Coordinates of N, CA, C and O in Angstrom, one line a residue:
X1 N -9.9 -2.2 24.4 CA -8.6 -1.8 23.9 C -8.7 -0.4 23.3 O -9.8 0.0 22.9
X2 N -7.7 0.3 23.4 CA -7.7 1.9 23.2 C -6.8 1.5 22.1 O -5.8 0.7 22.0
X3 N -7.6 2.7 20.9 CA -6.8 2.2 19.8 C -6.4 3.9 19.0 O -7.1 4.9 19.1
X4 N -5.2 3.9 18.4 CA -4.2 5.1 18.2 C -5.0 5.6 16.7 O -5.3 4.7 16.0
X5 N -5.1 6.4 16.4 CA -5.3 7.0 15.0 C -4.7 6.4 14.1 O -5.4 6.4 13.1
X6 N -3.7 5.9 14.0 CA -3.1 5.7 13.0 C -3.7 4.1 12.8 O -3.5 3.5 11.7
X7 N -4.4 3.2 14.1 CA -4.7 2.0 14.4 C -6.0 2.2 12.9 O -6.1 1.6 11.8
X8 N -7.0 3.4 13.4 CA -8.7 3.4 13.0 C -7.7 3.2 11.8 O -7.3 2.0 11.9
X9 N -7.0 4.0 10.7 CA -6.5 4.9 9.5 C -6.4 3.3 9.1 O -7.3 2.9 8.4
X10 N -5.4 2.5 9.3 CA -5.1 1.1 9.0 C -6.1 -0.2 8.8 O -6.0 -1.2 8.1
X11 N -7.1 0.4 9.8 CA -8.2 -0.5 9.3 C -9.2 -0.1 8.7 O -10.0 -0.9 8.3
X12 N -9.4 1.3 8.5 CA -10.5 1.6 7.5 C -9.7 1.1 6.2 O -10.4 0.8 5.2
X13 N -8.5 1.0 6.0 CA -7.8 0.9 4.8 C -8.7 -0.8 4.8 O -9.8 -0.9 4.3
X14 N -8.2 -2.0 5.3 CA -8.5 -3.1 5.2 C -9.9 -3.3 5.0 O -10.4 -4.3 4.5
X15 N -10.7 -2.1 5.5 CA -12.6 -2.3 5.4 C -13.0 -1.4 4.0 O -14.2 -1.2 3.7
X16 N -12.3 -1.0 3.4 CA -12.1 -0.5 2.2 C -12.1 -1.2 1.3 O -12.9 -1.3 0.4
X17 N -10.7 -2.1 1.7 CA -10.2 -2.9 0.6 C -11.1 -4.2 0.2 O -11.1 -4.8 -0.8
X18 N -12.1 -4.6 1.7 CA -12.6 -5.6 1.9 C -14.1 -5.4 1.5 O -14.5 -6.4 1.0
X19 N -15.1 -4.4 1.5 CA -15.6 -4.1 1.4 C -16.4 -2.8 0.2 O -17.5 -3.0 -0.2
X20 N -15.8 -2.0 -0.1 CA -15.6 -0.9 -0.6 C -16.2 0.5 -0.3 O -16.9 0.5 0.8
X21 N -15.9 1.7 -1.0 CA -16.1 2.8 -0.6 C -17.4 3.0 0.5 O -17.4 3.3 1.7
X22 N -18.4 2.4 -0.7 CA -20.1 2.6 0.4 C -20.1 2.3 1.4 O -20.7 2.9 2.3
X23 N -19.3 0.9 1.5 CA -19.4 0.3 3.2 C -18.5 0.4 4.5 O -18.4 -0.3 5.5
X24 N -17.7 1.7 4.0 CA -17.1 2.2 4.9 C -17.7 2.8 5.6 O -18.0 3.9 5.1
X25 N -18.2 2.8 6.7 CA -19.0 3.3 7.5 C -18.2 3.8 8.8 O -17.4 3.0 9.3
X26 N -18.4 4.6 9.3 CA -18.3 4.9 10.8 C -18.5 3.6 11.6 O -17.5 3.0 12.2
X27 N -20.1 3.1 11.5 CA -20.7 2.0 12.4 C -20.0 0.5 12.2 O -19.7 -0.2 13.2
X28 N -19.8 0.2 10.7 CA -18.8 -0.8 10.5 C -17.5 -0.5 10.6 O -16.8 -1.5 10.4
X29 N -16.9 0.4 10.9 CA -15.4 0.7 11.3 C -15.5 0.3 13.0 O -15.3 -0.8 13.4
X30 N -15.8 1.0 13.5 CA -16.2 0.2 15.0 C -16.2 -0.6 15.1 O -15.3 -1.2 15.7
X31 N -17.5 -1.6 14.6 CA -17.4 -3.0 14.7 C -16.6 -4.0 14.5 O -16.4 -5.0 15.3
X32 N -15.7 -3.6 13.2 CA -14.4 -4.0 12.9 C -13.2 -3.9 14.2 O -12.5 -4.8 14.5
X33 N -13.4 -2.5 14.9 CA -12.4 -2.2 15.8 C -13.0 -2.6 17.3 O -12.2 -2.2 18.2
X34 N -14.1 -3.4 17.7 CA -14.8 -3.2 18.8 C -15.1 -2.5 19.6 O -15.1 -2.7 20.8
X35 N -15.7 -1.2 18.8 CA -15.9 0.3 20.1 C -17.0 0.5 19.4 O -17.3 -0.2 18.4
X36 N -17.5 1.3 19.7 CA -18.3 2.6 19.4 C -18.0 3.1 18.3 O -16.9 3.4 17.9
X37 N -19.3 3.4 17.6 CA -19.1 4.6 16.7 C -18.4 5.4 17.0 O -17.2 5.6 16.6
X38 N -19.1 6.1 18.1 CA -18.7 7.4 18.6 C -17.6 7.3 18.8 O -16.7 8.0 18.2
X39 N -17.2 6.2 20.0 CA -15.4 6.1 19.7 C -14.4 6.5 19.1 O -13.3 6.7 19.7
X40 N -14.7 6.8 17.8 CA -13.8 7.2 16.4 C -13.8 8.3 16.6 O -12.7 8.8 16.7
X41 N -14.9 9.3 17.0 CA -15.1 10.6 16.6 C -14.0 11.5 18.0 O -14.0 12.7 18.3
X42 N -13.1 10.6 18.6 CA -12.5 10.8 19.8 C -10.9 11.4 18.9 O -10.0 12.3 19.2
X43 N -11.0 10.5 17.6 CA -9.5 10.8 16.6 C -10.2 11.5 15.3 O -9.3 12.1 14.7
X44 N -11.0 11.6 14.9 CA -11.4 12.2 13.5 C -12.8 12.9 13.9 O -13.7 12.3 14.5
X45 N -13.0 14.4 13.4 CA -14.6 15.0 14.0 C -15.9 14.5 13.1 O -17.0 14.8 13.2
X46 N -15.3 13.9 12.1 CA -16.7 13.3 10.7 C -16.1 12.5 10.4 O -15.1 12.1 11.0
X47 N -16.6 11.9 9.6 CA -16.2 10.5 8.6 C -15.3 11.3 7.1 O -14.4 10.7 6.5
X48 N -15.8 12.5 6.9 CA -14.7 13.0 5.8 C -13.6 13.1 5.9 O -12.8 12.7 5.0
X49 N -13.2 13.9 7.2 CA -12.2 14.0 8.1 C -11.2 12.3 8.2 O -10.0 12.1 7.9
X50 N -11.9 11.4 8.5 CA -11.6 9.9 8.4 C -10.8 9.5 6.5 O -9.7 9.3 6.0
X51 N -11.9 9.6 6.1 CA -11.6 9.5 4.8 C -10.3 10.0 4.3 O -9.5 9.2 3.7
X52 N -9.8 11.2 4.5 CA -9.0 12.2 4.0 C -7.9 12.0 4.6 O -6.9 12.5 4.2
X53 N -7.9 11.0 5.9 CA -6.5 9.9 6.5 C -6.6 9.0 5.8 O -5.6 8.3 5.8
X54 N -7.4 8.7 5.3 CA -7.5 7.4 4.6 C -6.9 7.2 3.2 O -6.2 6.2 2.8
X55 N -7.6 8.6 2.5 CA -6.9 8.6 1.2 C -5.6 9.0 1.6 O -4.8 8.2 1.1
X56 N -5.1 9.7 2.2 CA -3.6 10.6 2.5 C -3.0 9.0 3.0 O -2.2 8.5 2.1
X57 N -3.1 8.3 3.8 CA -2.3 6.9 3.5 C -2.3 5.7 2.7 O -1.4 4.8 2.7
X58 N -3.4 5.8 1.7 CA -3.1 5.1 0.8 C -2.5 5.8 0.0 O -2.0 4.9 -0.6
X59 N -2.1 6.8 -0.6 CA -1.0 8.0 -1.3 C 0.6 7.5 -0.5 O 1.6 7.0 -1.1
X60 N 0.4 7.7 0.8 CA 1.7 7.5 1.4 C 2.3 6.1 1.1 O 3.3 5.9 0.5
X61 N 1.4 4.9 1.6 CA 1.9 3.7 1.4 C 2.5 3.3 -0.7 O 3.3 2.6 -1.3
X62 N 1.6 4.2 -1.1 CA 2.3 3.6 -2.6 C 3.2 4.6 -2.8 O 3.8 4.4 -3.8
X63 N 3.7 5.8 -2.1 CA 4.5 6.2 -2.5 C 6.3 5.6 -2.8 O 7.0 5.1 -1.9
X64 N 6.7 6.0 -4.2 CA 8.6 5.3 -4.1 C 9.3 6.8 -4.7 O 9.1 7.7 -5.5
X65 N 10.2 6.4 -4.0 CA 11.1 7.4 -4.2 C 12.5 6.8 -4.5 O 12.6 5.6 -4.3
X66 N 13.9 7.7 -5.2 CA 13.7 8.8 -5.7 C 13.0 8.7 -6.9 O 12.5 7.7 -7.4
X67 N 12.7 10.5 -7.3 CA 12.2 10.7 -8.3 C 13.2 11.0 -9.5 O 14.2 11.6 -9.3
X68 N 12.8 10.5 -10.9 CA 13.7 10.8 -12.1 C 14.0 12.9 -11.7 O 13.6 13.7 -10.9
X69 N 14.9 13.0 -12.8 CA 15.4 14.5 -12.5 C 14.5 15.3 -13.1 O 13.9 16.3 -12.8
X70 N 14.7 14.6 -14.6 CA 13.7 15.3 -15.8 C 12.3 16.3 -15.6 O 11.5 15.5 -15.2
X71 N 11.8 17.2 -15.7 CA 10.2 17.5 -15.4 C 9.2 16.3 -15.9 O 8.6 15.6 -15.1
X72 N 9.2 16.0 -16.9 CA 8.5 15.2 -17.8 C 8.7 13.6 -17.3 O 7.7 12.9 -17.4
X73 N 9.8 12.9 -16.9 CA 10.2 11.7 -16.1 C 9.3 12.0 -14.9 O 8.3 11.2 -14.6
X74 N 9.6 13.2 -14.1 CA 8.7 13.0 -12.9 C 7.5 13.0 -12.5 O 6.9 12.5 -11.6
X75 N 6.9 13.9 -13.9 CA 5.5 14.1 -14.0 C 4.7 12.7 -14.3 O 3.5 12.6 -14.0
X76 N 5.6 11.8 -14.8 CA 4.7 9.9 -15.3 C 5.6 9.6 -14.1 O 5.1 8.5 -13.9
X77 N 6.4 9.6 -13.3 CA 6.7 8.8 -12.6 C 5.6 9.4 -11.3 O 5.3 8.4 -10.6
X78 N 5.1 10.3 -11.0 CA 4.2 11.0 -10.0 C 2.4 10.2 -10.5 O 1.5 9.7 -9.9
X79 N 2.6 10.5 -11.5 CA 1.0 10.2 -12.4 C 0.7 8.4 -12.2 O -0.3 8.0 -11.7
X80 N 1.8 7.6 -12.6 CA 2.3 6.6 -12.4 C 1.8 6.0 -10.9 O 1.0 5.2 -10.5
X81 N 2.8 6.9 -10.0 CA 2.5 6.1 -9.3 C 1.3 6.3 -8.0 O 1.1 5.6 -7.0
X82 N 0.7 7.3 -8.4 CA -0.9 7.7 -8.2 C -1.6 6.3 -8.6 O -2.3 5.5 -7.9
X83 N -1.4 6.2 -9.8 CA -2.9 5.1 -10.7 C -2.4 3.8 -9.3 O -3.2 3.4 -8.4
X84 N -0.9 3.2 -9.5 CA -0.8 2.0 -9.2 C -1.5 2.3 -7.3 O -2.4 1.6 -6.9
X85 N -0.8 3.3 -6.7 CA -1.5 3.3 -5.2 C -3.1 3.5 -5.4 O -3.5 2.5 -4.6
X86 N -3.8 3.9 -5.7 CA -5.3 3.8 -6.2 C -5.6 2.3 -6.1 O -6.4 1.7 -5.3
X87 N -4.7 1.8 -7.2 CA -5.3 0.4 -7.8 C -5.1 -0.7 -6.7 O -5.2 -1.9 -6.8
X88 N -4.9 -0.1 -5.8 CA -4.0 -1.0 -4.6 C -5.2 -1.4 -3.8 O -5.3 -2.6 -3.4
X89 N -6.0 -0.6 -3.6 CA -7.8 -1.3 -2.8 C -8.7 -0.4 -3.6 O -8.8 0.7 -4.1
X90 N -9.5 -1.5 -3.3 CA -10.3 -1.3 -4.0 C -11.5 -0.2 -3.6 O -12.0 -0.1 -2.5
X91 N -11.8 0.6 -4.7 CA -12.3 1.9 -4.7 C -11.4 3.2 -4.3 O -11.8 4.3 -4.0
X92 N -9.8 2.9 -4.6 CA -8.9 3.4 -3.9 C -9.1 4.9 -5.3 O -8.6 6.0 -5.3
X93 N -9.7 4.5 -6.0 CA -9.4 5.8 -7.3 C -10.4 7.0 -6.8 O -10.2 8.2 -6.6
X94 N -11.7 6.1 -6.6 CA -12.7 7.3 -6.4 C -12.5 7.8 -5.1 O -12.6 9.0 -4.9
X95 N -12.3 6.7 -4.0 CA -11.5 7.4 -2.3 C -11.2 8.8 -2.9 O -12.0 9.7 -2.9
X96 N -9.2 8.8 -3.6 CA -8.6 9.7 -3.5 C -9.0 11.1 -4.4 O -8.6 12.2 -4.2
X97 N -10.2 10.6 -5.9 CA -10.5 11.9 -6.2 C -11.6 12.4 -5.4 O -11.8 13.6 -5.6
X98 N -12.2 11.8 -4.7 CA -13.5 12.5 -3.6 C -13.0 13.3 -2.7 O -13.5 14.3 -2.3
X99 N -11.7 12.6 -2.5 CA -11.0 13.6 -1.2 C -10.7 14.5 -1.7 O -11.2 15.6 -1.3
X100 N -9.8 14.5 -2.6 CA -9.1 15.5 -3.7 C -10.3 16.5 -4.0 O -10.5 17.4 -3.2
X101 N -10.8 16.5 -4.5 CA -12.0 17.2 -5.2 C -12.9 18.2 -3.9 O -13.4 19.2 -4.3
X102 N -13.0 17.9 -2.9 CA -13.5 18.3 -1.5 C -12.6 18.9 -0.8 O -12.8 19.3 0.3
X103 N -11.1 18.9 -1.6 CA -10.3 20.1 -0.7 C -10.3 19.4 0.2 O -10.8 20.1 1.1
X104 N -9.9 17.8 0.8 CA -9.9 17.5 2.3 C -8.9 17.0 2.5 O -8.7 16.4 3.5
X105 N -8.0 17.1 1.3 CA -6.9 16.0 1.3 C -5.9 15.1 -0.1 O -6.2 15.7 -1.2
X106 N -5.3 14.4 -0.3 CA -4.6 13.7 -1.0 C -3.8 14.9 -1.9 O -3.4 14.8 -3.1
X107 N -3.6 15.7 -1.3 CA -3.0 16.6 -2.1 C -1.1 17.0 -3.0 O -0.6 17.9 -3.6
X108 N -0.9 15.8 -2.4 CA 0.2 15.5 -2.4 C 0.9 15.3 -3.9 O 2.1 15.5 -4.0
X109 N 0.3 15.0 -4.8 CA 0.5 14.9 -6.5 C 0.4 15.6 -6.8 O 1.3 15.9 -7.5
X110 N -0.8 16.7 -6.6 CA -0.5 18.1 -7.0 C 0.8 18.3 -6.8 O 1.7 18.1 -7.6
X111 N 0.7 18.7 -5.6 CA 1.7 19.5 -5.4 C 3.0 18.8 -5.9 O 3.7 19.8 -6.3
X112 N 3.5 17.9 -6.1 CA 4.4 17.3 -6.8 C 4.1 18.0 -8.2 O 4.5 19.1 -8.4
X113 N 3.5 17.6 -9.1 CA 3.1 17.5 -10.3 C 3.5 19.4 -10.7 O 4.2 19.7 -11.7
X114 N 3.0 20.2 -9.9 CA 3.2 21.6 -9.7 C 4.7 21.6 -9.6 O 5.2 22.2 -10.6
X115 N 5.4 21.3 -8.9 CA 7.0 21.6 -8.8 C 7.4 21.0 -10.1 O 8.3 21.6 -10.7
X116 N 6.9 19.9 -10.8 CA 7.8 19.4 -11.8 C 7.2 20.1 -13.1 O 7.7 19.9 -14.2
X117 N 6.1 20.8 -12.9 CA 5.7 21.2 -14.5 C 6.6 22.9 -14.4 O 7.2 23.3 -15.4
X118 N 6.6 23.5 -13.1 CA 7.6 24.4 -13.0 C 8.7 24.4 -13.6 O 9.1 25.4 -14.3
X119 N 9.3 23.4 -13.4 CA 10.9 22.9 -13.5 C 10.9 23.0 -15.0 O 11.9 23.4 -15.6
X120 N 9.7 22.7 -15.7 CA 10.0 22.6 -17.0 C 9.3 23.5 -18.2 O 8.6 23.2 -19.2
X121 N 9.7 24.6 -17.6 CA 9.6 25.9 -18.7 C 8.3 26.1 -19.0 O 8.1 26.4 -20.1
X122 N 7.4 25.9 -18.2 CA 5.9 26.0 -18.9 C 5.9 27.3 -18.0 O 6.5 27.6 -17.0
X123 N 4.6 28.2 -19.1 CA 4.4 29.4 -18.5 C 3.5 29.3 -16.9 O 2.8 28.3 -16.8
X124 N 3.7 30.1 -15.9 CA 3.9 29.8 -14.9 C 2.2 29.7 -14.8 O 1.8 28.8 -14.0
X125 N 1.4 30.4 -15.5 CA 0.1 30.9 -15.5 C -0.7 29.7 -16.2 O -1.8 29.8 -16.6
X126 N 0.1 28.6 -16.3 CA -0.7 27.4 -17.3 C -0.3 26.1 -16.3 O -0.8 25.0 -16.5
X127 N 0.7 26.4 -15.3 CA 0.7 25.4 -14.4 C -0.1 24.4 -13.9 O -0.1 23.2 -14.1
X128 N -0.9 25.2 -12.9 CA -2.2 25.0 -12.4 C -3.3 24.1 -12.7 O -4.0 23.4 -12.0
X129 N -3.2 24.3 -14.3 CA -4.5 23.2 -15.4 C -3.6 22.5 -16.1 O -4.0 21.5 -16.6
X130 N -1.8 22.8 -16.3 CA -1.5 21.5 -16.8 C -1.5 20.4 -15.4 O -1.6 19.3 -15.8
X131 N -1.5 20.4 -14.3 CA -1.5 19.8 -13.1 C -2.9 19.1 -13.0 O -3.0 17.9 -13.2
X132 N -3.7 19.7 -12.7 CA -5.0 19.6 -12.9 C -5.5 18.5 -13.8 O -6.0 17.4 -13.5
X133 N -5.2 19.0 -15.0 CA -5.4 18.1 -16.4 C -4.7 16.5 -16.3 O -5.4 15.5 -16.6
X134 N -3.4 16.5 -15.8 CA -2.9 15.0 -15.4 C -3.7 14.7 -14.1 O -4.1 13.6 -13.8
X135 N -3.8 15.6 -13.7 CA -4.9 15.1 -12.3 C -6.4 13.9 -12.6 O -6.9 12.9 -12.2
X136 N -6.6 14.9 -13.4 CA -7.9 14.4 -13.9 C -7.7 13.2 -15.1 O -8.7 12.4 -15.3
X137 N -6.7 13.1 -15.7 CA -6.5 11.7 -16.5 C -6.1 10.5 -15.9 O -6.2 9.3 -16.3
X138 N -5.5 11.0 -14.7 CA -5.4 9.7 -14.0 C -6.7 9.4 -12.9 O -6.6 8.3 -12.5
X139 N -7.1 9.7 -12.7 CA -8.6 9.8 -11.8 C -9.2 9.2 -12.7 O -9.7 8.2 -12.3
X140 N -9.3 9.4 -13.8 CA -10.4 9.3 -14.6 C -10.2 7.7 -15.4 O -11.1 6.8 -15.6
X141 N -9.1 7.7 -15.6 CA -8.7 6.5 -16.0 C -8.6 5.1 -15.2 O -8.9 4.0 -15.7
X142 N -8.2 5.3 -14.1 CA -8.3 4.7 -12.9 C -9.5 4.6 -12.3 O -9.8 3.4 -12.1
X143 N -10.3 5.3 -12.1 CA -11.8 4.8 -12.0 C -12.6 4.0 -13.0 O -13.6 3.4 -12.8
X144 N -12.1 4.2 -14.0 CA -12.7 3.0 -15.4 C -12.2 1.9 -15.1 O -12.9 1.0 -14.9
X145 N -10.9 1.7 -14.9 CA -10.3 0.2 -14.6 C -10.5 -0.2 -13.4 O -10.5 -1.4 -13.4
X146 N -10.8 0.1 -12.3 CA -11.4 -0.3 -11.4 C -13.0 -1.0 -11.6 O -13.4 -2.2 -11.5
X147 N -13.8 0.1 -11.7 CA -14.7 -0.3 -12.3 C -14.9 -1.3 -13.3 O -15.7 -2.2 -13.2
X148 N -14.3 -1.1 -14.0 CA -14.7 -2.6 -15.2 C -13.9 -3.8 -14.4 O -14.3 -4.9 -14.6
X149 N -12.8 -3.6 -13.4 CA -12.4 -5.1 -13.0 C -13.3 -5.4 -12.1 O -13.4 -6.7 -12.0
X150 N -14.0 -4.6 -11.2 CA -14.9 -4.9 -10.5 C -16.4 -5.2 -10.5 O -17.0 -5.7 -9.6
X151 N -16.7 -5.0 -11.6 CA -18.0 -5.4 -12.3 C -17.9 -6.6 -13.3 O -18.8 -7.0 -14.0
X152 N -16.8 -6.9 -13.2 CA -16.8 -8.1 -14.2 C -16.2 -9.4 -12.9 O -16.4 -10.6 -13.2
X153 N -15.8 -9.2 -12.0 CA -15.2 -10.2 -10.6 C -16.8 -10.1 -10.0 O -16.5 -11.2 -9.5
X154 N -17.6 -10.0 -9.8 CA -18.9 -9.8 -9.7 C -19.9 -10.1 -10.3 O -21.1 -10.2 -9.9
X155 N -19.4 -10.5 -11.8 CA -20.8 -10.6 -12.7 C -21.5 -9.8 -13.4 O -22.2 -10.2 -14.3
X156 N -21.4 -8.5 -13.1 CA -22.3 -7.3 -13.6 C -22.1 -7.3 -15.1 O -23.2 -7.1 -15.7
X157 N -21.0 -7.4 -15.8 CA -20.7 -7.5 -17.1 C -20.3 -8.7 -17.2 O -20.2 -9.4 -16.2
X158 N -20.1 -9.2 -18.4 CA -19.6 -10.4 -19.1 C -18.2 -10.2 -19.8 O -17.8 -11.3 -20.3
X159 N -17.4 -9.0 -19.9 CA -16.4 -8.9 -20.3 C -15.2 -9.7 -19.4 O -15.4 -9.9 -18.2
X160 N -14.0 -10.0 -20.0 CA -13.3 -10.5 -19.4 C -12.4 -9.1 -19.4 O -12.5 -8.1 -20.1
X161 N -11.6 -9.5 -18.1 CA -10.5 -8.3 -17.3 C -9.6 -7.9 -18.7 O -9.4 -8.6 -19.7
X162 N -9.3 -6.7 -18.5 CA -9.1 -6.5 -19.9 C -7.2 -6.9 -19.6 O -6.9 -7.1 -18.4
X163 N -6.2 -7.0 -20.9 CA -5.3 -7.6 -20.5 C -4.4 -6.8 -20.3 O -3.4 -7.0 -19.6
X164 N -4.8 -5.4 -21.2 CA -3.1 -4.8 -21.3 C -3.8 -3.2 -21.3 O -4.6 -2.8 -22.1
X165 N -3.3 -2.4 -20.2 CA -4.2 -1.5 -20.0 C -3.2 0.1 -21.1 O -2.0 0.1 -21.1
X166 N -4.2 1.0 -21.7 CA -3.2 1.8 -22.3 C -3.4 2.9 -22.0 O -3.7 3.8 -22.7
X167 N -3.1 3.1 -20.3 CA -2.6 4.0 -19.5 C -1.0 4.8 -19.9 O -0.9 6.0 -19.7
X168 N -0.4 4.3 -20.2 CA 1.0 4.6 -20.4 C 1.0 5.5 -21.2 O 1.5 6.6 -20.9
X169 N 0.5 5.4 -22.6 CA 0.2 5.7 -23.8 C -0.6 6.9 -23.5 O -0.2 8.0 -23.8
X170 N -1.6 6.7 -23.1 CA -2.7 8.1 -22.8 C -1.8 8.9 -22.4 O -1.4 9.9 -23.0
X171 N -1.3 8.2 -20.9 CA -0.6 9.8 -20.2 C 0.7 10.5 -21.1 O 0.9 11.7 -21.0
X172 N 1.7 9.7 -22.1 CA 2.4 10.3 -22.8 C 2.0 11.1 -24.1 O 2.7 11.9 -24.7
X173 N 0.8 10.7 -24.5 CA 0.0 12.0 -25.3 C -0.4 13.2 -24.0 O -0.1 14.4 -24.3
X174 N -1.1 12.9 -22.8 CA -1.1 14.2 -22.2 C 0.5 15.3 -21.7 O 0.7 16.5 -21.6
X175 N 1.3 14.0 -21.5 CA 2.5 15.1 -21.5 C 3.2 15.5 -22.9 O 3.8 16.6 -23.1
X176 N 3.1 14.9 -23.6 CA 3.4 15.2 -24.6 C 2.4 16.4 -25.6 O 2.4 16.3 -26.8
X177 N 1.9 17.2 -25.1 CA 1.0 18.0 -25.3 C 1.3 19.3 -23.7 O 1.0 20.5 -23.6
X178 N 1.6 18.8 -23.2 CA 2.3 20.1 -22.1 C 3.9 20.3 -22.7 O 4.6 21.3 -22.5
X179 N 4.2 19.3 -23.3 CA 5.9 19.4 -23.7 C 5.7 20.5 -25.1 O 6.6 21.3 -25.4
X180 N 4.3 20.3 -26.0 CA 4.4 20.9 -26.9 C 4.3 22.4 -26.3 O 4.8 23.3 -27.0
X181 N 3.7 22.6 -25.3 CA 3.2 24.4 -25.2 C 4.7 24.7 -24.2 O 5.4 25.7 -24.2
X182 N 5.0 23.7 -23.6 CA 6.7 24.0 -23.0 C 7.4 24.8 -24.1 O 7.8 26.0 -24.0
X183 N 7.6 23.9 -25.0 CA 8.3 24.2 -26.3 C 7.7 25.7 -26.8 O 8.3 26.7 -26.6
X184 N 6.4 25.5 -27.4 CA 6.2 27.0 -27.9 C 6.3 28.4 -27.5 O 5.9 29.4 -28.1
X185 N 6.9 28.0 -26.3 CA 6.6 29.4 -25.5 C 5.2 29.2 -25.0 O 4.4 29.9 -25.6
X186 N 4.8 28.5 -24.1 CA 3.4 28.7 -23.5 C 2.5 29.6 -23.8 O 2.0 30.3 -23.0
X187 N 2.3 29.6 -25.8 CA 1.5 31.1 -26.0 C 0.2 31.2 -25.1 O -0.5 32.2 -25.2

């Protein structure tokens, strides 16, 4: 069977979700698909290349729209809904900052996150790292909750899944700390 890019894209997602990051393999993606390694390399030239469809569709599939109007509404509604698409398969946090981080892809929050810190009076020259900065708290955060739910469905720890995660709260101290330099004149 001859299979479409977007076919590989859809089941590396399921050998992701089923297996995780490490065991995505080229060799187990084929087998999954019945071809050839090499097969793949007919729609993607590496496995990075692979990845960076990979993360860019797990971004696309959690994405909802519309967005609030506010800068500050869209900035947690963008941040927001990053963590929950992440949280969607597993290893889906570290996927999208590997990609992100290697310039290969998932760039799409940025650049969101960049239009809406614009919109809201921040000096133009402080954009960039306040973008960045939410970038990195939700990455960062999201790979802890993954990790601890996955190491504890496993055994590796003894903690139970924790119940009530305080994601929400974090990210409104980080915006609420770009709202303060909004406010001051971005000295």
């Amino acid at each position: 069977m001859r299979y479409h890019r977007d076919d590989v894209v859809d089941r590396a997602l399921v050998v992701l979700d089923a297996y995780g990051l490490a065991d995505l393999t080229m060799r187990r993606l084929g087998g999954e698909l019945g071809v050839q390694p090499s097969a793949l390399y007919h729609h993607f030239p590496n496995k990075q290349s692979l990845l960076a469809a990979v993360a860019d569709e797990l971004l696309e599939r959690g994405r909802r729209t519309p967005r609030p109007s506010g800068w500050d509404a869209r900035v947690e509604a963008v941040c927001t809904e990053l963590r929950e698409a992440m949280l969607a398969y597993r290893d889906g946090a570290e996927l999208v900052a590997t990609v992100r981080a290697f310039g290969l892809g998932a760039g799409t929050p940025y650049d969101e996150l960049v239009a809406a810190l614009t919109d809201g009076d921040l000096d133009p020259a402080l954009v960039p790292t306040a973008a960045r900065t939410l970038l990195h708290y939700v990455f960062g955060h999201t790979v802890d909750e993954q990790t601890h739910l996955q190491a504890g469905s496993v055994g590796a720890i003894e903690d139970a899944p924790r119940e009530d995660s305080d994601f929400a709260l974090g990210l409104q101290i980080v915006v609420d700390g770009i709202r303060a330099l909004a406010g001051a004149g971005s000295r």
